[in-house]
Structures are given as C-alpha cells and as structure tokens.
Amino acid sequence: MNVPVGIEAVGAYCGSAYLETEDLFAARGLDAGRIGNLGLRRKSVAAPGEDVVAMAATAARPLVDAVDDKASIRTLVVATESPLDLSKAASTHVHQLLGLPRQCRLLEVKQACHGGAAALGLAASVVATEPGSRALVIASDTPVPTRGSYMEPAQGAGAVAVLVGPQPRVVELELGTTGCYGYETPDFFRPRPDVDVMDTDLSLMSYLDCLIGAFGDHAARKPGADFVGSYDLLAMHTPFPGMVRGAHRTGVRKLSGLGRGGEQEDFGRRVAQSLRFPELVGNIYSATTLLAMMSAVAGAPADRPSSMGVFSYGSGCASEFFACTVLPGAAELVERTGLEQELAARTRLTVADYDVAVDGAVAAGFGAEHARVAADDLAAWGAGDRPRAVLSSVENYRREYRWLPAR
C-alpha cells in the first residue's frame, strides 16, 4: 500500500514593512506606464538583521511549535539564492533557532528561483522512503536590490515553510509524474552577492520554453494530461504577475485545444488566485513558487478536493511541472497562518527609509566580518504579534541570532 506524501502544514513570513511600487517608480525615475505590465502593487522589505536565516526561522517557527513529535522531523532543507556562506548551510543556524533534534539532515539547495520547489520534491522523496519521518522545507531569499533598474520593483524579501510528511492536510503530492526540463543558458546569474546579470528577453523566452518542455515531460509520464482540462488550479513561479499572465496564454495556445476567446476566463478561474500574495510581496526567488501555491490554496473550495498543476522555473535554467491535490479544509489552514493579516499590517516605508534598510542589510550580509545590528526598526514595524528571528551580531564572521519577542 502506497503511503500518501504531501504538505501537512504551511507558513510564511514576508517581512514587516513594504514599499509601494508607484513610490519606487517615481523616486527612481522609471516609466510608470510599465507598472501595469508588472502587475505588482507592493514589495516586501527586510529589516536590517533579517537575512535568509532569520526570515526562514520566523516562517517555520509556528509549524515546528505545533508538532508534538519533533523527533519525526529528520530532514531540514533551506533553499536560497541569497547564501551567507560558501561552505556551511543556512539550515544549521535555522536548526539551532528552531530547537530541532540533532538527528536531522541539514542541507541547503540552490538553483535560482527553482530552489524551493526542487527542495519540496527532494523532501517528498526522503519521506516516501523513510517511514514515519517528516521533512521541513524552507525557501528564503533577501536579494540585494539592483537599484534604479526595472528589476528593483519586483525584488521582494520573504520565506515560505512547508512541513512534508505522510499525513498531508494541505496538499497531497502526485509522486512519479513530475516533468523536468533544463539546460545551460545565461539568462540570469549572480557572480557576486550585489551583482545581478540579466538578459530580460532571454529570460522570458527561457521561462516559456521550460513551461512547454516541463509540461511535455509531465504529460509523457501521465498520459492524457491536459494543460487546461486536468487541473482545477494552476500556480506558477511568479517573478512578476504579468509574466504569469503571458505564460498562461502561451500554455493555453500551445498545450490545449482551448480557443483564444477562452483564455481570459480560464485565467480568472484557475490562475488569478495564485497571484494574490505575490502581487503584495514581489519576487522572493526560491520561495515564490511556494508562495503562489499557498495563494492558490487560500482560494480553493473548502468542501472538496481540487487538482492543481504547479510550474517552477529557475534561471540558468531548470524547471519542473508537477501535480498535486489540494485537500478539503486546506484553505482554512492557510487562513490560520494569518499571512493575509500580517501583510496588511506591514509598515509602509518611504523610499528613503527603504534605502537605509537595504544599506543596513548589506552591511551585515554576505562577507561581513564584523557587524552590530540594532533591531529597533524591526521591533517597531508591522503587527509584531509573533516572535521574529533577527541577526544580532557578526564577530570574526561568526553570525549570532536571537528571537525578538512578540509585542
């Protein structure tokens, strides 16, 4: 008898402050006519001291606190493309902050924005072959913004955590039918923490090419799969919502028999819900596909299961298309995380405040030998109604963290 494997619990933390897209466009002298194509309303901003470790721990703590048998969490994977060390995994610090047992695999995964979904698949494989175990997957990114570019309005910050186990309550994963597609391409890469090299046109074309390729491989492993007819919901990697709209249009035209007149209705019915959280957070890289999944689940019917197709893409490039079932009651579990209320309670920053926060984060980021981090900003930002992890100091490259208590 096959044991089901899927997401038992989910959580997210997307910062305690935000910046309005229109404010950033105006301050940087960008063409406001392009805001509509982006489809972004706000972007989350990390406070000084909120690096990938801090955000990952904050996102995951409610999940871990709710688990009675913490010894069942035998794998912890952090996916990020904002690493803090070229050797040790960020999961070691997260493991300590969460107080997990030492009988636990500690890994870090990187493949651009595909990291979170890739880690989810790896975790599911471990759980399927190790009876009774669970895996905690956390995707977390706090990129250094490319100031003054059209990428900057989309560069958010945040983390999504999922607990993978044999008793799924959020989604059950369909094992064995995941479609893969990847190859080398220089569409986007980061040779230094503060240098993003991007070929926008190549990146867009690579994303679309991978959607067609990954779905084709999925359909070969699942005969009869149809891009429109097989899934009640769709969630895709969301660098910006406008990209998802274009990708959906391409998928409908090339992978289904649905006529052009039906694209808009299909988008509203199956895809639009997945953009509700991303349009308020921005691109959080390795965590964005998981955030889109969480957003889609939040609007799923409460009284019946829903099939969902998920497409994940990471520049460079690698991609997957996989299927899962959103379980009855899953939307309520997402609601209980309080993410929607937390996003609404974030503190609005001016562009000047945002620039100061970014400078503070960079000073204590990758490569910092010494740094002292005052948590005054974070303490005052947002609702503050739950504990938040924060970097407290860096001494001789050694990073120390603490929990900022709820107000």
PDB file of C-alpha atoms in Angstrom, residues 5 114 116-125 172-182 210-223 225 231 289 293 308-313 318-325:
ATOM      1  CA  VAL A   5       3.083  12.148   0.897  1.00  0.00           C
ATOM      2  CA  HIS A 114      13.509  26.832  -8.702  1.00  0.00           C
ATOM      3  CA  GLY A 116      12.097  25.883  -3.220  1.00  0.00           C
ATOM      4  CA  ALA A 117      10.116  23.570  -5.498  1.00  0.00           C
ATOM      5  CA  ALA A 118      13.190  21.408  -6.056  1.00  0.00           C
ATOM      6  CA  ALA A 119      13.662  21.091  -2.292  1.00  0.00           C
ATOM      7  CA  LEU A 120       9.997  20.123  -1.936  1.00  0.00           C
ATOM      8  CA  GLY A 121      10.475  17.292  -4.431  1.00  0.00           C
ATOM      9  CA  LEU A 122      13.639  16.071  -2.721  1.00  0.00           C
ATOM     10  CA  ALA A 123      11.928  16.162   0.672  1.00  0.00           C
ATOM     11  CA  ALA A 124       8.979  14.168  -0.648  1.00  0.00           C
ATOM     12  CA  SER A 125      11.365  11.500  -1.925  1.00  0.00           C
ATOM     13  CA  GLU A 172      -1.058  15.620  -1.425  1.00  0.00           C
ATOM     14  CA  LEU A 173       1.747  15.374  -3.960  1.00  0.00           C
ATOM     15  CA  GLU A 174       1.409  13.165  -7.028  1.00  0.00           C
ATOM     16  CA  LEU A 175       4.606  11.136  -6.990  1.00  0.00           C
ATOM     17  CA  GLY A 176       6.205   9.776 -10.134  1.00  0.00           C
ATOM     18  CA  THR A 177       4.726  12.137 -12.741  1.00  0.00           C
ATOM     19  CA  THR A 178       6.837  15.259 -12.303  1.00  0.00           C
ATOM     20  CA  GLY A 179       8.061  16.677 -15.591  1.00  0.00           C
ATOM     21  CA  CYS A 180      11.599  18.097 -15.777  1.00  0.00           C
ATOM     22  CA  TYR A 181      13.278  20.379 -18.319  1.00  0.00           C
ATOM     23  CA  GLY A 182      16.591  22.204 -18.036  1.00  0.00           C
ATOM     24  CA  CYS A 210      10.687  25.471 -19.996  1.00  0.00           C
ATOM     25  CA  LEU A 211       6.940  25.640 -19.387  1.00  0.00           C
ATOM     26  CA  ILE A 212       6.328  23.834 -22.683  1.00  0.00           C
ATOM     27  CA  GLY A 213       9.181  21.391 -22.108  1.00  0.00           C
ATOM     28  CA  ALA A 214       8.415  20.559 -18.469  1.00  0.00           C
ATOM     29  CA  PHE A 215       4.721  20.090 -19.140  1.00  0.00           C
ATOM     30  CA  GLY A 216       5.539  17.898 -22.143  1.00  0.00           C
ATOM     31  CA  ASP A 217       7.663  15.640 -19.944  1.00  0.00           C
ATOM     32  CA  HIS A 218       4.916  15.589 -17.308  1.00  0.00           C
ATOM     33  CA  ALA A 219       2.320  14.624 -19.920  1.00  0.00           C
ATOM     34  CA  ALA A 220       4.591  11.831 -21.187  1.00  0.00           C
ATOM     35  CA  ARG A 221       4.689  10.421 -17.649  1.00  0.00           C
ATOM     36  CA  LYS A 222       0.968  10.989 -17.158  1.00  0.00           C
ATOM     37  CA  PRO A 223      -0.848  10.040 -20.371  1.00  0.00           C
ATOM     38  CA  ALA A 225      -2.729  15.162 -19.012  1.00  0.00           C
ATOM     39  CA  TYR A 231      -6.186  20.929 -13.269  1.00  0.00           C
ATOM     40  CA  THR A 289       6.520  29.218  -6.424  1.00  0.00           C
ATOM     41  CA  MET A 293       0.891  27.622  -4.290  1.00  0.00           C
ATOM     42  CA  MET A 308      -3.543  21.703  -9.023  1.00  0.00           C
ATOM     43  CA  GLY A 309      -0.754  21.913 -11.561  1.00  0.00           C
ATOM     44  CA  VAL A 310       2.446  23.666 -10.458  1.00  0.00           C
ATOM     45  CA  PHE A 311       5.191  25.070 -12.693  1.00  0.00           C
ATOM     46  CA  SER A 312       8.515  26.090 -11.190  1.00  0.00           C
ATOM     47  CA  TYR A 313      11.326  27.805 -13.103  1.00  0.00           C
ATOM     48  CA  ALA A 318      15.941  24.323 -14.552  1.00  0.00           C
ATOM     49  CA  SER A 319      12.219  23.700 -14.291  1.00  0.00           C
ATOM     50  CA  GLU A 320       9.570  21.227 -13.202  1.00  0.00           C
ATOM     51  CA  PHE A 321       5.844  20.766 -13.704  1.00  0.00           C
ATOM     52  CA  PHE A 322       4.133  18.637 -11.083  1.00  0.00           C
ATOM     53  CA  ALA A 323       0.627  17.770  -9.981  1.00  0.00           C
ATOM     54  CA  CYS A 324      -0.932  17.710  -6.549  1.00  0.00           C
ATOM     55  CA  THR A 325      -4.336  17.607  -4.885  1.00  0.00           C
TER      56      THR A 325
END
